[in-house]
Coordinates of C-alpha atoms and ligand atoms in Angstrom, one line a residue:
Chain A
M1 CA -11.6 -152.3 15.9
Y2 CA -12.9 -150.7 12.9
G3 CA -11.8 -147.0 14.3
N4 CA -14.7 -145.1 15.9
D5 CA -14.8 -146.4 19.4
F6 CA -14.4 -143.2 21.0
G7 CA -17.9 -142.0 22.0
A8 CA -18.8 -141.7 26.0
P9 CA -19.1 -145.0 27.7
S10 CA -22.6 -146.1 28.0
D11 CA -22.4 -146.4 31.8
D12 CA -19.4 -146.0 34.2
P13 CA -19.8 -149.1 36.7
G14 CA -16.5 -148.4 38.4
R15 CA -14.2 -151.0 39.6
E16 CA -16.1 -153.8 41.6
A17 CA -14.2 -156.9 42.4
T18 CA -12.5 -156.6 45.4
T19 CA -8.8 -155.1 45.4
Q20 CA -7.0 -158.7 46.1
V21 CA -8.6 -160.2 42.9
L22 CA -7.8 -156.7 40.8
D23 CA -4.2 -157.2 42.0
V24 CA -4.1 -160.5 40.2
F25 CA -5.5 -158.7 37.7
D26 CA -2.9 -155.9 37.1
E27 CA -0.2 -158.6 37.6
L28 CA -0.9 -160.7 34.7
L29 CA -1.3 -157.4 32.5
A30 CA 2.1 -156.0 33.9
G31 CA 3.4 -159.6 32.5
D32 CA 1.5 -159.2 29.5
G33 CA -0.3 -162.3 30.4
R34 CA -4.1 -162.9 28.7
V35 CA -7.2 -162.6 30.6
E36 CA -9.7 -165.5 29.8
P37 CA -13.6 -165.5 29.9
R38 CA -14.3 -166.7 33.6
D39 CA -11.3 -164.9 35.4
A40 CA -11.8 -161.8 37.8
M41 CA -11.4 -158.3 35.8
P42 CA -12.3 -154.6 36.5
E43 CA -15.8 -154.0 35.5
A44 CA -15.1 -151.3 33.5
Y45 CA -12.7 -153.2 31.3
R46 CA -15.4 -155.8 31.0
K47 CA -17.6 -153.2 29.3
T48 CA -15.3 -151.5 27.4
L49 CA -14.5 -154.9 25.9
I50 CA -18.3 -155.8 25.5
R51 CA -19.0 -152.2 23.6
Q52 CA -15.5 -152.6 21.4
I53 CA -16.1 -156.4 20.4
A54 CA -19.7 -155.6 19.8
Q55 CA -19.3 -152.6 17.8
H56 CA -16.5 -154.4 15.8
A57 CA -19.0 -157.6 15.2
H58 CA -21.8 -155.5 14.1
S59 CA -19.5 -153.2 11.5
E60 CA -18.2 -156.8 10.1
I61 CA -22.1 -157.6 9.3
I62 CA -23.3 -154.5 8.3
G63 CA -20.2 -154.0 6.2
M64 CA -21.8 -157.0 4.1
Q65 CA -24.1 -154.4 2.6
P66 CA -22.6 -152.2 0.7
E67 CA -20.4 -155.0 -1.4
G68 CA -23.3 -157.5 -1.5
N69 CA -24.7 -154.5 -3.5
W70 CA -22.6 -155.7 -6.6
I71 CA -22.5 -159.6 -6.1
S72 CA -25.4 -159.9 -8.8
R73 CA -23.6 -157.1 -11.1
A74 CA -20.0 -158.5 -11.0
P75 CA -18.8 -158.8 -14.4
S76 CA -17.4 -162.1 -14.6
L77 CA -18.2 -165.5 -13.2
R78 CA -14.8 -165.3 -11.3
R79 CA -15.5 -162.2 -9.7
K80 CA -18.8 -162.9 -8.5
A81 CA -17.8 -166.0 -7.0
I82 CA -14.9 -164.0 -5.6
L83 CA -16.9 -161.6 -4.0
M84 CA -19.2 -164.0 -2.7
A85 CA -16.4 -165.8 -0.3
K86 CA -15.5 -162.1 0.6
V87 CA -19.1 -161.2 1.8
Q88 CA -19.5 -164.6 3.5
D89 CA -16.2 -164.3 5.1
E90 CA -17.4 -161.0 6.6
A91 CA -20.2 -162.9 8.0
G92 CA -18.3 -165.2 9.7
H93 CA -16.1 -162.4 11.3
G94 CA -19.4 -161.0 12.4
L95 CA -19.9 -164.2 14.2
Y96 CA -16.2 -165.0 15.6
L97 CA -16.8 -161.6 17.5
Y98 CA -20.3 -162.4 18.8
A99 CA -19.1 -165.3 20.0
A100 CA -16.1 -163.7 21.5
A101 CA -18.3 -160.8 23.1
E102 CA -20.7 -163.9 24.7
T103 CA -17.7 -165.0 26.7
L104 CA -17.9 -161.9 28.4
G105 CA -21.4 -162.7 29.5
V106 CA -23.5 -160.7 27.2
D107 CA -26.0 -163.0 24.3
R108 CA -25.6 -162.0 20.7
A109 CA -29.6 -161.8 21.0
D110 CA -29.3 -158.6 23.3
L111 CA -26.4 -157.4 20.8
L112 CA -28.4 -157.6 18.0
D113 CA -31.1 -155.8 19.7
Q114 CA -28.9 -152.8 20.9
L115 CA -27.7 -152.3 17.1
H116 CA -31.3 -152.4 15.8
S117 CA -32.4 -149.9 18.1
G118 CA -29.3 -147.9 17.6
R119 CA -27.8 -147.8 21.1
Q120 CA -24.7 -149.4 19.7
K121 CA -22.8 -148.4 16.4
Y122 CA -21.1 -149.8 13.5
S123 CA -18.1 -148.5 11.3
S124 CA -18.9 -145.1 9.9
I125 CA -17.3 -146.6 6.5
F126 CA -20.3 -148.7 5.7
N127 CA -22.5 -145.5 5.7
Y128 CA -21.0 -144.6 2.2
P129 CA -22.6 -145.6 -1.1
T130 CA -21.0 -148.4 -3.8
L131 CA -21.7 -146.0 -6.9
S132 CA -19.8 -148.5 -9.5
W133 CA -18.1 -151.7 -9.7
A134 CA -14.9 -149.9 -8.9
D135 CA -16.2 -149.1 -5.5
V136 CA -15.7 -152.8 -4.9
G137 CA -12.2 -152.5 -5.3
A138 CA -11.7 -149.4 -3.5
I139 CA -13.4 -151.0 -0.7
G140 CA -10.6 -154.0 -0.8
W141 CA -8.1 -152.1 -1.1
L142 CA -8.5 -149.3 1.1
V143 CA -11.7 -150.0 3.6
D144 CA -10.1 -153.8 4.4
G145 CA -6.5 -152.4 4.1
A146 CA -6.9 -150.4 6.8
A147 CA -9.1 -152.7 9.0
I148 CA -6.0 -155.1 8.3
V149 CA -3.7 -152.2 10.0
N150 CA -5.9 -151.7 12.9
Q151 CA -6.8 -155.5 13.2
V152 CA -3.2 -156.7 13.3
P153 CA -2.5 -155.5 16.6
L154 CA -5.8 -156.8 18.3
C155 CA -4.0 -160.3 17.9
R156 CA -2.2 -159.6 20.8
C157 CA -5.2 -157.9 22.8
S158 CA -5.3 -158.7 26.6
Y159 CA -8.4 -160.5 26.3
G160 CA -7.9 -164.0 25.3
P161 CA -10.9 -164.9 23.0
Y162 CA -10.7 -161.4 21.4
A163 CA -7.4 -162.2 20.2
R164 CA -7.9 -165.1 19.1
A165 CA -10.9 -164.4 16.5
M166 CA -8.9 -161.7 15.3
V167 CA -6.1 -164.0 14.6
R168 CA -8.6 -166.1 12.3
V169 CA -10.2 -163.1 11.0
C170 CA -6.4 -161.4 9.8
K171 CA -5.8 -164.8 7.9
E172 CA -8.6 -164.2 5.9
E173 CA -8.3 -160.5 5.3
S174 CA -5.4 -160.4 2.8
F175 CA -7.1 -162.2 0.8
H176 CA -9.9 -159.4 0.9
Q177 CA -7.6 -156.6 0.4
R178 CA -5.8 -158.5 -2.6
Q179 CA -8.5 -159.2 -4.7
G180 CA -9.7 -155.4 -3.9
F181 CA -6.2 -154.5 -5.2
E182 CA -6.3 -156.6 -8.2
I183 CA -10.1 -155.4 -9.4
L184 CA -8.3 -151.7 -9.6
H185 CA -5.1 -152.9 -11.4
T186 CA -7.2 -154.5 -14.0
L187 CA -9.0 -151.3 -14.3
S188 CA -6.4 -148.7 -14.1
H189 CA -5.1 -150.7 -17.1
G190 CA -8.2 -151.0 -19.2
T191 CA -10.1 -148.3 -20.9
P192 CA -9.7 -144.7 -20.0
A193 CA -13.7 -145.1 -18.8
Q194 CA -12.4 -148.1 -16.5
R195 CA -9.4 -146.0 -15.7
A196 CA -11.6 -143.0 -14.6
M197 CA -13.7 -145.4 -13.0
A198 CA -11.1 -146.7 -10.7
Q199 CA -9.8 -143.3 -10.2
D200 CA -13.1 -141.9 -9.3
A201 CA -13.9 -144.6 -6.7
V202 CA -10.5 -144.1 -5.2
D203 CA -11.0 -140.5 -4.7
R204 CA -14.5 -140.9 -2.8
Y205 CA -12.7 -143.7 0.0
W206 CA -9.6 -142.2 0.6
L207 CA -10.5 -139.7 3.4
P208 CA -13.3 -142.1 4.8
S209 CA -10.8 -144.8 4.8
L210 CA -8.4 -142.5 7.5
M211 CA -11.3 -141.3 9.1
M212 CA -11.6 -145.2 9.9
F213 CA -8.9 -145.1 12.3
G214 CA -10.7 -142.7 14.5
P215 CA -9.8 -138.9 15.5
P216 CA -6.6 -137.9 16.1
D217 CA -4.9 -139.0 19.3
D218 CA -5.5 -135.4 21.5
D219 CA -9.2 -136.0 20.9
S220 CA -9.7 -139.9 21.8
P221 CA -10.5 -139.9 25.3
N222 CA -10.5 -143.8 25.6
S223 CA -7.5 -144.6 24.3
A224 CA -5.1 -144.1 27.0
Q225 CA -7.0 -146.5 29.3
S226 CA -7.3 -148.8 26.6
M227 CA -3.9 -148.9 26.0
A228 CA -2.8 -149.0 29.7
W229 CA -5.4 -152.3 29.5
G230 CA -3.6 -153.8 26.9
I231 CA -6.7 -153.9 24.5
K232 CA -5.4 -151.4 22.0
R233 CA -1.6 -151.0 21.3
F234 CA -0.8 -148.4 19.2
S235 CA -2.4 -144.9 19.1
N236 CA -5.1 -143.8 16.3
D237 CA -2.6 -141.6 14.7
D238 CA 0.4 -144.1 14.7
L239 CA -2.0 -146.4 13.2
R240 CA -3.2 -144.5 10.4
Q241 CA 0.5 -142.8 9.9
R242 CA 1.4 -146.9 8.9
F243 CA -1.5 -147.2 6.7
V244 CA -0.5 -144.2 4.5
D245 CA 2.8 -145.3 4.4
M246 CA 2.1 -149.0 3.0
T247 CA -0.7 -147.4 0.8
V248 CA 1.0 -144.7 -1.0
P249 CA 3.5 -146.7 -2.9
Q250 CA 0.6 -149.4 -3.8
A251 CA -1.1 -146.4 -5.3
E252 CA 2.0 -145.8 -7.3
A253 CA 2.1 -149.2 -8.7
L254 CA -1.9 -149.2 -9.5
G255 CA -1.0 -145.8 -11.3
L256 CA -3.5 -143.9 -9.6
T257 CA -3.3 -141.1 -7.6
L258 CA -4.3 -140.1 -3.9
P259 CA -6.6 -137.3 -3.8
D260 CA -4.3 -135.0 -1.2
D261 CA -1.9 -132.4 -2.9
G262 CA -0.1 -132.7 0.7
I263 CA 1.2 -136.4 0.2
A264 CA 5.1 -136.1 0.3
W265 CA 7.7 -138.5 1.5
S266 CA 9.5 -136.7 4.7
E267 CA 13.1 -137.5 4.4
Q268 CA 13.4 -136.0 8.6
R269 CA 10.2 -138.1 9.5
G270 CA 10.9 -141.2 7.5
H271 CA 7.1 -141.3 6.8
Y272 CA 5.0 -139.6 4.3
D273 CA 3.2 -136.7 5.4
Y274 CA -0.2 -136.0 4.6
S275 CA -2.9 -132.9 5.2
P276 CA -4.6 -132.5 8.0
I277 CA -8.1 -134.4 8.3
D278 CA -11.4 -132.5 8.7
F279 CA -13.2 -134.8 11.4
T280 CA -16.5 -132.9 10.9
E281 CA -17.5 -135.3 8.3
L282 CA -16.9 -138.4 10.6
F283 CA -18.5 -137.0 13.3
E284 CA -21.6 -136.2 11.1
V285 CA -21.9 -139.7 9.8
I286 CA -21.0 -141.4 13.3
K287 CA -24.5 -139.1 14.5
G288 CA -26.5 -140.5 11.4
N289 CA -26.2 -138.1 8.5
G290 CA -23.9 -140.4 6.5
P291 CA -25.3 -140.7 3.0
C292 CA -26.3 -144.4 3.7
N293 CA -26.9 -144.7 7.8
E294 CA -31.0 -145.2 6.9
Q295 CA -30.7 -147.5 4.1
R296 CA -28.3 -149.6 6.5
M297 CA -29.9 -149.8 9.7
A298 CA -33.0 -150.2 7.4
H299 CA -31.8 -153.8 5.7
R300 CA -30.2 -155.1 8.6
T301 CA -33.3 -155.0 10.5
G302 CA -35.8 -155.9 7.4
A303 CA -33.3 -159.0 6.9
H304 CA -33.8 -159.4 11.0
S305 CA -37.7 -159.3 11.2
D306 CA -37.4 -161.1 7.6
G307 CA -35.6 -164.3 8.8
A308 CA -37.7 -164.8 12.0
W309 CA -39.6 -167.6 10.3
V310 CA -36.7 -169.7 9.3
R311 CA -35.3 -169.3 12.9
E312 CA -38.7 -170.2 14.1
A313 CA -38.8 -173.0 11.6
A314 CA -35.5 -174.7 12.7
T315 CA -36.6 -174.5 16.8
A316 CA -39.9 -175.8 16.1
Y317 CA -37.9 -178.9 14.0
A318 CA -35.5 -179.2 16.7
A319 CA -38.2 -179.5 19.4
K320 CA -39.9 -182.0 17.3
A321 CA -36.9 -184.1 16.6
A322 CA -36.0 -183.7 20.5
A323 CA -39.8 -184.9 21.6
R324 CA -39.3 -188.0 18.8
V325 CA -36.0 -189.1 20.2
S326 CA -37.1 -188.9 23.8
A327 CA -40.4 -190.8 22.8
A328 CA -38.7 -193.5 21.0
Chain B
M1 CA -37.0 -164.9 20.7
S2 CA -34.3 -165.9 23.0
D3 CA -31.3 -167.4 21.0
W4 CA -30.3 -170.9 20.3
P5 CA -28.2 -173.2 21.9
L6 CA -24.5 -172.5 22.3
W7 CA -22.4 -175.0 21.2
E8 CA -18.4 -175.2 21.3
V9 CA -16.5 -176.4 18.4
F10 CA -13.4 -178.5 17.9
V11 CA -11.6 -179.2 14.6
R12 CA -9.1 -182.0 13.5
A13 CA -7.0 -180.1 11.3
R14 CA -5.1 -183.1 10.3
R15 CA -5.2 -187.2 10.3
G16 CA -3.2 -187.3 13.2
L17 CA -3.8 -184.7 15.5
S18 CA -6.3 -184.0 18.1
H19 CA -9.3 -182.1 17.9
V20 CA -8.6 -178.5 19.5
H21 CA -11.1 -175.8 20.1
A22 CA -11.8 -173.2 17.3
G23 CA -14.7 -171.3 18.8
S24 CA -18.6 -171.3 19.4
L25 CA -21.7 -171.1 17.7
H26 CA -25.4 -171.1 18.2
A27 CA -27.7 -173.7 16.3
P28 CA -31.3 -175.1 17.3
D29 CA -29.6 -178.9 17.4
A30 CA -27.0 -181.0 16.8
E31 CA -27.2 -181.5 13.3
M32 CA -27.2 -177.5 12.5
A33 CA -24.6 -176.8 14.8
L34 CA -22.3 -179.5 12.8
R35 CA -23.4 -177.8 9.5
N36 CA -22.4 -174.3 10.8
A37 CA -19.2 -175.3 12.5
R38 CA -18.3 -176.4 8.8
D39 CA -19.6 -173.3 7.3
L40 CA -18.0 -171.0 9.9
Y41 CA -14.3 -172.5 10.6
T42 CA -13.6 -174.8 7.7
R43 CA -14.2 -172.5 5.0
R44 CA -10.5 -172.9 3.9
Q45 CA -10.3 -176.8 4.6
E46 CA -9.1 -176.2 7.9
G47 CA -10.6 -179.1 8.9
V48 CA -11.3 -183.2 8.4
S49 CA -13.5 -183.7 11.5
V50 CA -15.6 -181.6 13.4
W51 CA -16.9 -182.1 17.0
V52 CA -19.8 -180.3 18.3
V53 CA -20.8 -179.9 22.2
P54 CA -23.4 -178.0 23.9
A55 CA -21.3 -175.6 25.9
A56 CA -24.0 -176.0 28.9
Q57 CA -22.7 -179.7 29.1
I58 CA -19.0 -178.5 29.9
T59 CA -18.1 -179.0 33.4
A60 CA -15.0 -176.9 34.0
S61 CA -12.5 -176.1 36.7
S62 CA -12.8 -172.7 38.1
P63 CA -10.3 -169.9 37.8
D64 CA -10.8 -168.5 41.1
E65 CA -9.4 -171.9 42.6
R66 CA -6.5 -172.0 40.0
D67 CA -4.0 -172.7 42.8
A68 CA -5.6 -175.2 44.9
F69 CA -6.6 -176.7 42.5
F70 CA -3.2 -177.4 40.5
D71 CA -1.5 -177.3 43.9
P72 CA -1.1 -181.1 44.2
A73 CA 1.3 -181.2 41.2
A74 CA 3.5 -178.1 42.3
D75 CA 6.0 -179.8 44.7
K76 CA 6.8 -183.1 42.6
V77 CA 9.6 -181.9 40.3
Y78 CA 11.0 -185.8 40.3
R79 CA 8.3 -186.5 38.0
H80 CA 10.6 -184.3 35.4
P81 CA 13.7 -186.1 34.0
T82 CA 15.6 -183.0 34.4
F83 CA 15.2 -183.4 38.5
Y84 CA 17.7 -186.1 38.2
D85 CA 21.8 -186.3 38.2
V86 CA 23.1 -188.2 35.2
P87 CA 26.9 -189.0 35.7
E88 CA 29.4 -187.4 33.2
G89 CA 29.6 -189.6 29.6
V90 CA 26.2 -191.8 30.0
Q91 CA 24.3 -191.5 27.2
H92 CA 20.7 -192.5 26.3
L93 CA 19.3 -192.3 29.2
Ligands
LIG1 FE1 -13.7 -158.6 7.8
LIG2 FE1 -12.6 -158.1 5.0

């Protein structure tokens, strides 16, 4: 998941299935087995998954906007083709995930309604603007990089359809991260102005990327239950640390710095230290006060209503074609 | 507006392999379902052939009666070659 699945659950339905059925469920989880769509499961497990998968799906499609912003201004045909392929992948990720959510008995159309009405969230990382071409590089390298760290363990999630969707997503993500790294590498070895542009992008995207893993463990109320259910495999702080450890040497290879003087290798921990994060900003962005929240939602609902005629035309065409077949 | 019908997508990765379930999607008709399936599940040449099947047309066994349904096969170990004793030294059997 993209990191900020920690709001209060929308409702708390409790366990509704019979104890005997739930014994089967518990046994399955104890043996690291996979839960499949029509299996009996606790209602709270189902609701948690719906909320998480929907939020993940919403993040994928909203995530098309910051990068889509640069498709028409990509600096070469090569970069433009790559960026279009990446943004198209993100649409695909959204669709895999909506399909996975639907196996739990919800409709995609309803989930979209909930996104549009603000009842369901998407990752706050996409509420930051893409001010320069280098931001496309920083997003690929840092944002997709953080997403990969979050998503790889989800390939072993206890819910089969979610895990299978994540396998597909993870296969596609590594190109996303590499193309971003390549953009930054090219810029950081270019003119002083290009180098400065790359550094500025990294400076702005570093902290928001770290916040993608969610609040610290002791402030993450739903984590323990998600771990017990095998939905989440590692804590927010463990994943964040893994990301920092991966990224620091990559920044050195880029010849760019990360905007934190506290980053230093700790011999004793065997990890890179980094400065404590002030999460006030994250909570503000989630509340809707980020730089682009309104713009992202306006674009999404606008695209949905602008596309209505296409959906209606396709439905009408299908009905007409079906009528022709039954008349023949 | 309610969503288009759901289709299950099956992809043959290579000649010589059978079609395998890849996922699902919504589309107004079979032709659009095929095109969407191509765009969604074979962007990296993952397939040489695609089937789309209306999800509503699939009849499935129920997980609740899993045990009862598959029980008849449970006590027929003699269907497996490992059930049989083969004398020492006998080959190609
Ligand atoms: Fe993605
Ligand atoms: Fe991505």
